[in-house]
mmCIF file of C-alpha atoms in Angstrom:
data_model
loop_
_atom_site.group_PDB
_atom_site.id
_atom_site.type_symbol
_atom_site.label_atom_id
_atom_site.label_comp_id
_atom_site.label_asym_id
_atom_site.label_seq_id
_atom_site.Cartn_x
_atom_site.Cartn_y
_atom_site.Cartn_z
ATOM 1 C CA UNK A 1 14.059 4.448 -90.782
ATOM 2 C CA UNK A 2 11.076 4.717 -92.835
ATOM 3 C CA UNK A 3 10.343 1.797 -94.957
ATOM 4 C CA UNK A 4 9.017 3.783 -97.802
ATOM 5 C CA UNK A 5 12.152 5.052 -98.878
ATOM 6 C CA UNK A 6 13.800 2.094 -98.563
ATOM 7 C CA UNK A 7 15.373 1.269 -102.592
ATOM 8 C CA UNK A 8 13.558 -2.409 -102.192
ATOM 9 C CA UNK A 9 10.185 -1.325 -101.710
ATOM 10 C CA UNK A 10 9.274 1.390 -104.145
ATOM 11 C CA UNK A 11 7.678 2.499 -106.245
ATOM 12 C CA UNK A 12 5.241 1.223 -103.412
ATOM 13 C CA UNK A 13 2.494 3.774 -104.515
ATOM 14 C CA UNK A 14 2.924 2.290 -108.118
ATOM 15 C CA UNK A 15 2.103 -1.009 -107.253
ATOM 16 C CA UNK A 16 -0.952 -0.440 -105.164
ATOM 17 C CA UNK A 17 -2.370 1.490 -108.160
ATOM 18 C CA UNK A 18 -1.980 -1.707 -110.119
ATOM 19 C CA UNK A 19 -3.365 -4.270 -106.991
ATOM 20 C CA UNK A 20 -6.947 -1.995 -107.125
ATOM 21 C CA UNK A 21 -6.729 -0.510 -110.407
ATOM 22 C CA UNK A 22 -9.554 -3.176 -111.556
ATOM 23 C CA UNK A 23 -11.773 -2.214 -108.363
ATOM 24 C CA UNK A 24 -14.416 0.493 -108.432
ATOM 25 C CA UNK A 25 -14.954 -0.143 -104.799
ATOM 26 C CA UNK A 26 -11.840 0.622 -104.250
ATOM 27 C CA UNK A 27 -11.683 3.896 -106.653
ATOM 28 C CA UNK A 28 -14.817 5.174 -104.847
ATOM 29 C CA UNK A 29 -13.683 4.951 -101.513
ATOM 30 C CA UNK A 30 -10.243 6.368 -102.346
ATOM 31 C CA UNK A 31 -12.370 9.216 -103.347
ATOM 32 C CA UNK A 32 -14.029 9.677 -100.360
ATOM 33 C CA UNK A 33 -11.182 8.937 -98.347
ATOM 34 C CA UNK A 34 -9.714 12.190 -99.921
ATOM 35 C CA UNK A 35 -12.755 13.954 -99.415
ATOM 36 C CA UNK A 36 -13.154 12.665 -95.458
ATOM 37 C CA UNK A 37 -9.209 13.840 -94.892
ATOM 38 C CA UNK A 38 -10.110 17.411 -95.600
ATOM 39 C CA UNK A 39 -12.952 17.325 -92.341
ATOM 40 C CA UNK A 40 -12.349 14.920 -90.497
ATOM 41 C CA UNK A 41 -8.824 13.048 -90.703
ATOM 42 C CA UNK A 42 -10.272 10.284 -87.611
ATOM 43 C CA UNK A 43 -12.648 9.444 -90.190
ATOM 44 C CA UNK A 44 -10.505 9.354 -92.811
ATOM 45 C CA UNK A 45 -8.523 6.594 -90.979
ATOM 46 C CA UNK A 46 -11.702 4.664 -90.456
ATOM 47 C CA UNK A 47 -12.372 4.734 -94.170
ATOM 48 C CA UNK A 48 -8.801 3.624 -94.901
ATOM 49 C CA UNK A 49 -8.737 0.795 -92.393
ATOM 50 C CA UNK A 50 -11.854 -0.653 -93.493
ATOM 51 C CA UNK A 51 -10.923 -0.292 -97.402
ATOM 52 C CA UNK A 52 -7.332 -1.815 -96.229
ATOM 53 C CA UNK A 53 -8.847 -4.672 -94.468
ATOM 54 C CA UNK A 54 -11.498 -5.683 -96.901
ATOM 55 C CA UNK A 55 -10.064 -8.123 -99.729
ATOM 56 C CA UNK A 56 -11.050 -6.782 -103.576
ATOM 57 C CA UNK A 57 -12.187 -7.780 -105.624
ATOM 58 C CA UNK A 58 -14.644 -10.040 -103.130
ATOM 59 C CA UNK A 59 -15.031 -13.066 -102.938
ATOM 60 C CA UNK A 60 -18.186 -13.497 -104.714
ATOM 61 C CA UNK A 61 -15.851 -13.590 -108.187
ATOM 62 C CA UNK A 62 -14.013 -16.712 -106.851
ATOM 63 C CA UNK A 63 -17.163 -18.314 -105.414
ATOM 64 C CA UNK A 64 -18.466 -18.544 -108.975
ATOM 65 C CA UNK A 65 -15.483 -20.792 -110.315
ATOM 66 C CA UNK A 66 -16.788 -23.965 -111.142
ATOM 67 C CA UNK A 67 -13.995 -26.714 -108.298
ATOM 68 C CA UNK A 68 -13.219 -30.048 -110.098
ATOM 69 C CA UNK A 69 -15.028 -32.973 -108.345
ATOM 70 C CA UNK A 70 -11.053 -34.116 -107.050
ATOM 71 C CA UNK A 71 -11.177 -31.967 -104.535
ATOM 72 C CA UNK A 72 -13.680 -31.663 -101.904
ATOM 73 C CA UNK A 73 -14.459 -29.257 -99.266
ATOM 74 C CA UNK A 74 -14.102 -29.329 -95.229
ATOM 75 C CA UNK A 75 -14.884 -26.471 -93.028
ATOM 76 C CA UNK A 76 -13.365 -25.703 -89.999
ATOM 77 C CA UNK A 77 -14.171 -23.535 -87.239
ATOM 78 C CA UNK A 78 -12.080 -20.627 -86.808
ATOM 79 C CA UNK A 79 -12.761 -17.210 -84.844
ATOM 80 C CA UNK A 80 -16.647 -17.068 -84.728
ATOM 81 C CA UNK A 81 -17.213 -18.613 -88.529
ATOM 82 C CA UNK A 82 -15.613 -21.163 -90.657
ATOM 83 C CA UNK A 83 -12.816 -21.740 -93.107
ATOM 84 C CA UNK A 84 -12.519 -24.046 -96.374
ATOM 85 C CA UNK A 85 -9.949 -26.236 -96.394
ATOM 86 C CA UNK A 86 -10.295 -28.162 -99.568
ATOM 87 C CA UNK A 87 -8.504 -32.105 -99.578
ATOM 88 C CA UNK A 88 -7.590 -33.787 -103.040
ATOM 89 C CA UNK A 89 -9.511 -37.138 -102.755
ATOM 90 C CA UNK A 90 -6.504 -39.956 -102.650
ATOM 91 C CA UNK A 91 -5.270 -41.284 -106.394
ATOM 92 C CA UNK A 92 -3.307 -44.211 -107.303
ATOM 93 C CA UNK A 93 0.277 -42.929 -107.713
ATOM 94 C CA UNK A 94 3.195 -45.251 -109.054
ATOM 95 C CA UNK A 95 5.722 -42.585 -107.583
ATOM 96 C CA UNK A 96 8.307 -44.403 -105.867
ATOM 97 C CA UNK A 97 8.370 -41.389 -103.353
ATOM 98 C CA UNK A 98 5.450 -42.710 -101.357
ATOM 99 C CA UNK A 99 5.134 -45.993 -100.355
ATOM 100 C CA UNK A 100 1.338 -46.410 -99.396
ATOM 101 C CA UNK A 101 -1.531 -43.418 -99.903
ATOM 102 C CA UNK A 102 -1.691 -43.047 -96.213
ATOM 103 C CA UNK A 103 2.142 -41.751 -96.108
ATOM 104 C CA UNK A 104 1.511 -39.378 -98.745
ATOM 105 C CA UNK A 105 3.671 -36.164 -97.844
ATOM 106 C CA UNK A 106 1.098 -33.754 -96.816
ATOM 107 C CA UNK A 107 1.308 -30.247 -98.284
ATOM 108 C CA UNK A 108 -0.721 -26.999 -97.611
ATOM 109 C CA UNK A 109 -1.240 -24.570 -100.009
ATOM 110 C CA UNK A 110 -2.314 -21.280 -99.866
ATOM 111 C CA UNK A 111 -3.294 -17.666 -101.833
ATOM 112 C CA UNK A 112 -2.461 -14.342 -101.021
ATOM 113 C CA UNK A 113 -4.465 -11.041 -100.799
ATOM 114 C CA UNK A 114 -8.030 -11.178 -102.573
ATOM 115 C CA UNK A 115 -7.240 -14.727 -104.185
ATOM 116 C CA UNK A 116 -9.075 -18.170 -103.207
ATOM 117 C CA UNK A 117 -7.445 -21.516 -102.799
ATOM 118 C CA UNK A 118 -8.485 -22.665 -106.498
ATOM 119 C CA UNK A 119 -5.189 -20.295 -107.715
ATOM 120 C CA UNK A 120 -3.369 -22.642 -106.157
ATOM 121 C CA UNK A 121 -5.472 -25.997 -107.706
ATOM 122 C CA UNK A 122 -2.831 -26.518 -110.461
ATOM 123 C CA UNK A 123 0.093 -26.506 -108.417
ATOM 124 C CA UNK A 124 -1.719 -28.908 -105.963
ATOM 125 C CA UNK A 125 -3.155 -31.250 -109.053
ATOM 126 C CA UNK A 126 0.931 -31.682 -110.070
ATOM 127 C CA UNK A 127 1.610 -31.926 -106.212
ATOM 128 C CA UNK A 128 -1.034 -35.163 -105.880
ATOM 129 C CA UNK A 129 -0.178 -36.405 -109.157
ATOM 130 C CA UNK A 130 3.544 -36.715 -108.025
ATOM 131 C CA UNK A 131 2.688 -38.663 -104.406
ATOM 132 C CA UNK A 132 2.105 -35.879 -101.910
ATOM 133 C CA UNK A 133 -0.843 -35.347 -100.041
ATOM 134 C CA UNK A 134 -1.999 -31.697 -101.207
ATOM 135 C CA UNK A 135 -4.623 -29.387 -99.105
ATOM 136 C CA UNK A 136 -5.787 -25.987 -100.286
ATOM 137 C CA UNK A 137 -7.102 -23.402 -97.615
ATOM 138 C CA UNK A 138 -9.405 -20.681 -98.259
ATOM 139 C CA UNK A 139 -8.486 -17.706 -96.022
ATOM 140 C CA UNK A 140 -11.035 -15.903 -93.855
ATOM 141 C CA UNK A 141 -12.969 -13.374 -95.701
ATOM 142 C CA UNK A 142 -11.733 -15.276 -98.821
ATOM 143 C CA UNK A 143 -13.084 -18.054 -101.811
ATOM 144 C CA UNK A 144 -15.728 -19.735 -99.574
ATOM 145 C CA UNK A 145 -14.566 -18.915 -95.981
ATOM 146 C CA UNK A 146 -16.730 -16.552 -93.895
ATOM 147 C CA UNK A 147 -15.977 -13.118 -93.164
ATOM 148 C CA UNK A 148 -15.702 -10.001 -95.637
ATOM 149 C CA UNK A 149 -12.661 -8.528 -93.761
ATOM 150 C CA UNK A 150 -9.302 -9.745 -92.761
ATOM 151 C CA UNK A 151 -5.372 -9.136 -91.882
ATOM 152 C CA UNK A 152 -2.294 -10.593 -92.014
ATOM 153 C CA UNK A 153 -2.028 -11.565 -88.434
ATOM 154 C CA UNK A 154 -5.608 -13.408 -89.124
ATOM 155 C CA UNK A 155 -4.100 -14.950 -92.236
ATOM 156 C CA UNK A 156 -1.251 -16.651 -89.609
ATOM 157 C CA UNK A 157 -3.885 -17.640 -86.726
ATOM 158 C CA UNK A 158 -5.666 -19.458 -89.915
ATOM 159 C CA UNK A 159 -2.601 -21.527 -90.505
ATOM 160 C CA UNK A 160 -1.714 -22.673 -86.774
ATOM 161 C CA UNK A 161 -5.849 -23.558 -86.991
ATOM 162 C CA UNK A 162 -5.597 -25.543 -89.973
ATOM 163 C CA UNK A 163 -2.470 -27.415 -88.439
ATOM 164 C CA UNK A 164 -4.097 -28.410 -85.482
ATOM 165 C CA UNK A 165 -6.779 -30.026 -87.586
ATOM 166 C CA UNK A 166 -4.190 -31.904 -89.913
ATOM 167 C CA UNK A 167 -0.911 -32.333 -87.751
ATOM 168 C CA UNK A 168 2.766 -32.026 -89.060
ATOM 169 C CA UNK A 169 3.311 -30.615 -92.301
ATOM 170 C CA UNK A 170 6.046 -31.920 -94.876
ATOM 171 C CA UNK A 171 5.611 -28.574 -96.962
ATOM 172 C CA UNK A 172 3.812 -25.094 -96.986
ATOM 173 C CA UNK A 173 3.338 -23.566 -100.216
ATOM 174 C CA UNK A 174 1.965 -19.471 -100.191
ATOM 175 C CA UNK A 175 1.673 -16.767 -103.044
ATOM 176 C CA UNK A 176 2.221 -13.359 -102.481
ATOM 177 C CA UNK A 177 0.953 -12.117 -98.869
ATOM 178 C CA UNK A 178 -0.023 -15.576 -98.061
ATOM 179 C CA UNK A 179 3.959 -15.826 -98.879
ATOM 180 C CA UNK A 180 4.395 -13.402 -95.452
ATOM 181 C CA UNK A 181 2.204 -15.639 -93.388
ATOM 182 C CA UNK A 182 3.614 -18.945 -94.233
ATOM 183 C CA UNK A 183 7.336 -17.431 -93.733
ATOM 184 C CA UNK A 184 5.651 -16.077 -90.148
ATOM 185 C CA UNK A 185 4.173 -18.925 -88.829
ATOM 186 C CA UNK A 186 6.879 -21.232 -89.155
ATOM 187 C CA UNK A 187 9.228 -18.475 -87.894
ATOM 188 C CA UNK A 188 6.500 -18.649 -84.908
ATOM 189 C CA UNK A 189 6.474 -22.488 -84.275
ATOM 190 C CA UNK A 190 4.539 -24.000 -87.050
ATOM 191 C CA UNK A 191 5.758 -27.052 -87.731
ATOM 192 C CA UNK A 192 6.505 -27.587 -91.483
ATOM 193 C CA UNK A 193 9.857 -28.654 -92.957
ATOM 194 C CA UNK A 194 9.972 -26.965 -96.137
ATOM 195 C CA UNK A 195 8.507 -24.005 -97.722
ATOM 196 C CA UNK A 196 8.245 -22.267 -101.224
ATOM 197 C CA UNK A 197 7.245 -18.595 -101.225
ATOM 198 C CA UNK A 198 5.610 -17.723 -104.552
ATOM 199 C CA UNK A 199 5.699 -13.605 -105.165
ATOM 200 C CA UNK A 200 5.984 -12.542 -102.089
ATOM 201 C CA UNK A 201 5.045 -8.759 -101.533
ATOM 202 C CA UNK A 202 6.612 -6.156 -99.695
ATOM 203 C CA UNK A 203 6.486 -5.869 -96.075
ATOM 204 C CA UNK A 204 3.213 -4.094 -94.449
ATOM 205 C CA UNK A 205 4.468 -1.541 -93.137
ATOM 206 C CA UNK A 206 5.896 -0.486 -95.880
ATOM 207 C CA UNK A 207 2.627 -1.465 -98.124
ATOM 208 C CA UNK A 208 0.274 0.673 -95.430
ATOM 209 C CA UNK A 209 2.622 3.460 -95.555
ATOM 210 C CA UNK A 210 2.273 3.440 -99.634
ATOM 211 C CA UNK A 211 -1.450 2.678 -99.496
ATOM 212 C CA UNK A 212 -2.177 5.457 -97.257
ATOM 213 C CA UNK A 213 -0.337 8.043 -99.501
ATOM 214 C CA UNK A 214 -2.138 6.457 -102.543
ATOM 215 C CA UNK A 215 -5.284 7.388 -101.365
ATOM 216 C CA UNK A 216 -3.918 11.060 -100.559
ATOM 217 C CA UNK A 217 -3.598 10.563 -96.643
ATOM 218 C CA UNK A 218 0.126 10.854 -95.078
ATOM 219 C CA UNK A 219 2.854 9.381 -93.298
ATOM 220 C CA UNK A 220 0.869 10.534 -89.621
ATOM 221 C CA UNK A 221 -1.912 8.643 -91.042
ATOM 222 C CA UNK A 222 -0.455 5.694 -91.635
ATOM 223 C CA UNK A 223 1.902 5.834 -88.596
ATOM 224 C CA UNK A 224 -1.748 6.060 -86.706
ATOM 225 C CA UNK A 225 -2.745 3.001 -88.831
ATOM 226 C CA UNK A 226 0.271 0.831 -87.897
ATOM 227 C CA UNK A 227 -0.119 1.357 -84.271
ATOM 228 C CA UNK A 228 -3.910 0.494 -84.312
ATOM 229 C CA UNK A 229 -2.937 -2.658 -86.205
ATOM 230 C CA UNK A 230 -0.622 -3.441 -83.693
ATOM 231 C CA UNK A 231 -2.560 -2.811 -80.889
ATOM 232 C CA UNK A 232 -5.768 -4.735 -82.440
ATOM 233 C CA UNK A 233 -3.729 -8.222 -83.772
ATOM 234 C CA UNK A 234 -0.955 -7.923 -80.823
ATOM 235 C CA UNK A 235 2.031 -8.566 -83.582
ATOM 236 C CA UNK A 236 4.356 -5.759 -84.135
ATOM 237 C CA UNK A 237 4.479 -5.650 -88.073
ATOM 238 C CA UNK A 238 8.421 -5.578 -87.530
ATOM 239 C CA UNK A 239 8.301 -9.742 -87.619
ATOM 240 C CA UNK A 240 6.707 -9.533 -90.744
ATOM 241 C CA UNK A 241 10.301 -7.546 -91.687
ATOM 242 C CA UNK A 242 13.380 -10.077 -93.823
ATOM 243 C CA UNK A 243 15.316 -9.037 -90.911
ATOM 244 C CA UNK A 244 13.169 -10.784 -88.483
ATOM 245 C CA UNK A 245 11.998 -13.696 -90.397
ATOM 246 C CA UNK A 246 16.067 -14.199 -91.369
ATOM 247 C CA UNK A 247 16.830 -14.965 -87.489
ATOM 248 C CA UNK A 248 13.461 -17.459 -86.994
ATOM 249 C CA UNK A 249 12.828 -19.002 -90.090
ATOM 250 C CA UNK A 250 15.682 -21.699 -91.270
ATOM 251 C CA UNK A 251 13.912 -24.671 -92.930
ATOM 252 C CA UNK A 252 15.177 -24.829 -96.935
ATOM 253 C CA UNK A 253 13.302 -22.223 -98.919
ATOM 254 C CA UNK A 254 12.425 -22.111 -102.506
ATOM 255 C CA UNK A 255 11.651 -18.651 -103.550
ATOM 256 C CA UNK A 256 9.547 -18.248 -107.056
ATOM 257 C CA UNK A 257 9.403 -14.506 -108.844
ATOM 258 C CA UNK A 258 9.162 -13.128 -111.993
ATOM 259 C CA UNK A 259 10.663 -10.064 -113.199
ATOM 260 C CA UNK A 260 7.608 -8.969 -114.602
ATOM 261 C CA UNK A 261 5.452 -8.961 -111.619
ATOM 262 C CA UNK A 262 4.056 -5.418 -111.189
ATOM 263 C CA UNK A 263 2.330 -5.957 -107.772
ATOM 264 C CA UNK A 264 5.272 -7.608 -105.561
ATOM 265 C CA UNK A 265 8.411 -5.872 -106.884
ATOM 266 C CA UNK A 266 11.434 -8.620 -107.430
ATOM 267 C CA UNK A 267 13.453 -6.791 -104.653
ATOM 268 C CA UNK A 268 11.343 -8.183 -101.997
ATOM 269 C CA UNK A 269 12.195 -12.057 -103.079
ATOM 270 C CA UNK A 270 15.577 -10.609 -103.102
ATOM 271 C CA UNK A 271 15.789 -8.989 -99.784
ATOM 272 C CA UNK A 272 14.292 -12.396 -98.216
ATOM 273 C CA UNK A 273 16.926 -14.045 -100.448
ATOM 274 C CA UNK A 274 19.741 -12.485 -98.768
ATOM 275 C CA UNK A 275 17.888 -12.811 -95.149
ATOM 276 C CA UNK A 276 16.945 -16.217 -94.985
ATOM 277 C CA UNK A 277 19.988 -18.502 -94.578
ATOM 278 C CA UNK A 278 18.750 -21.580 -96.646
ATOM 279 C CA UNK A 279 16.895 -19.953 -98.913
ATOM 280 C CA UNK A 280 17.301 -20.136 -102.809
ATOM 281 C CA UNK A 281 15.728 -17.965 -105.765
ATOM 282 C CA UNK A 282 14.220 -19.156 -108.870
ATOM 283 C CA UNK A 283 13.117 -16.121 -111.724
ATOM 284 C CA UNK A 284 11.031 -16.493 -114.101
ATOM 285 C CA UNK A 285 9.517 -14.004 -117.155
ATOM 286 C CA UNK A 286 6.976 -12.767 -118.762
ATOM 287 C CA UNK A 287 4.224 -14.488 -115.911
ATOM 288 C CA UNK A 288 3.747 -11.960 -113.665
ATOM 289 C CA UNK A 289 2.086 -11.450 -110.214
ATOM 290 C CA UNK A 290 -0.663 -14.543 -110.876
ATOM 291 C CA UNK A 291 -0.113 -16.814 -114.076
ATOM 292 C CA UNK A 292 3.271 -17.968 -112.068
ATOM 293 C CA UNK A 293 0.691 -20.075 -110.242
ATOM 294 C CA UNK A 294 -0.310 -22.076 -113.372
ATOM 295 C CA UNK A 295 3.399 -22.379 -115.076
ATOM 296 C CA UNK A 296 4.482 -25.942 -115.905
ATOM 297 C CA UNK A 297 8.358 -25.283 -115.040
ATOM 298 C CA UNK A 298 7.328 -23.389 -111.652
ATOM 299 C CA UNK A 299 5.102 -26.874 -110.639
ATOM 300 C CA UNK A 300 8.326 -29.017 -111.252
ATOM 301 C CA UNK A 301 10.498 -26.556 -109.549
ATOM 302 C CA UNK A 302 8.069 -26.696 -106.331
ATOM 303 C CA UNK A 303 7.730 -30.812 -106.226
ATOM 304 C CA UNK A 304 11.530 -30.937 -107.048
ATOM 305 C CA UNK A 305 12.196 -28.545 -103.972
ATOM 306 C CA UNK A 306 9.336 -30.788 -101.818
ATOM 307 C CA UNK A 307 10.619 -33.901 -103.020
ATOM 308 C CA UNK A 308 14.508 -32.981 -101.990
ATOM 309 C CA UNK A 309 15.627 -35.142 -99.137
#
């Protein structure tokens, strides 16, 4: 069936206008994606792939945030460059939770599509202030990470990297597409024993098949795109799918929307609701796709879900 007129994912087009609405970049090259389409459709996939790939706004925006002095960089090497996983220097904590610093619960954090790891600093401030051992990652091609260019499958290779640096985690915390990758790479073996999935977006397939027809190519196009993906990453875009993760992913999940989130439509919490079988779903209002991430309530819902025994 095709995704895009499945009820839970549209309007897909809608929401893609909104995710690049505040890029020019993006505008322009929609342009002469439209333009390429007309003599030449191979390049017209080229174009597409590489706008598709290439997080925007860029990096550069989040590089310029000022990080508070608690937390403190690391790279790691990963696929021909390096990542930034940032660590929360170790507090004094009377939380009867933990019983020395050096059994803090140890929590990864992590953004979605064209965000940086500092979205995620207030949630991991509460997270350190309540015992747990909190680390932020910069994706590839993300806050200070190298690369201009990524994908999903990249996004999940990141987060079996990061393990191997860090060992066992206690929880995994993602927003929006990082959401998709977390939910992935446990489904794939990565060892975490609870997760909370912040806005997380529609599947990409569906997404590709909507961004393609945003930018005035069609559903050949973006069946042409899918299978290149595929072929390229070596992950059909099916396990990215509720249906999959449902049957591979059963470690207690905490899943955080709001209604008003105009980038990941409500219906795809829901649909993950109903797939994964310990999953529960927590709404909120009037916060949208990115100030969920600073909410006081949605920081005590996500220690109270890490903190349950």
């Amino acid at each position: 069936m095709d995704t895009a007129s499945n009820p839970a994912v549209r309007p897909v087009t809608a929401q893609i206008d909104a995710f690049y609405a505040g890029s020019r970049i993006a505008r322009w090259m929609g342009r002469g994606m439209r333009a390429a389409n007309q003599l030449s459709p191979a390049l017209a996939l080229r174009l597409g792939m590489r706008l598709f790939f290439t997080p925007l706004p860029s990096k550069l925006a989040a590089r310029a945030k000022p990080v508070p002095a608690a937390w403190r960089p690391e790279r790691l090497p990963f696929e021909g460059g390096t990542m930034v996983l940032w660590r929360h220097a170790p507090a004094a904590t009377a939380n009867a939770y933990v019983d020395r610093p050096a059994e803090r619960p140890r929590v990864l954090l992590v953004h979605g599509w064209a965000g940086d790891a500092m979205q995620l600093r207030a949630l991991g401030d509460a997270l350190a202030a309540d015992g747990f051992d909190p680390l932020l990652l910069d994706f590839p091609a993300h806050g200070r990470s190298d690369g201009w260019r990524s994908t999903l499958p990249q996004f999940v290779r990141a987060l079996f990297a990061v393990q191997a640096r860090v060992g066992r985690l206690h929880g995994l915390v993602a927003h929006s597409l990082g959401a998709l990758a977390a939910a992935h790479a446990v489904g794939r073996g990565l060892a975490a024993e609870r997760l909370v999935l912040i806005a997380p977006p529609i599947p990409p397939a569906a997404f590709m098949h909507g961004f393609m027809h945003s930018f005035g190519l069609g559903s050949g196009q973006a069946r042409r795109m899918k299978e290149l993906v595929q072929q390229r990453e070596g992950v059909p875009l099916e396990q990215f799918e509720p249906a999959w993760l449902g049957q591979h992913v059963h470690q207690p999940t905490l899943l955080l929307h709001d209604r008003d989130d105009r980038i990941a439509p409500l219906a795809a919490a829901q649909s993950l609701l109903q797939a994964l079988p310990r999953a529960r779903l927590q709404q909120t209002e009037a916060l949208g796709h990115r100030r969920i991430l600073g909410d006081g309530a949605v920081a005590a819902a996500v220690v109270s879900h890490l903190r349950a025994r």
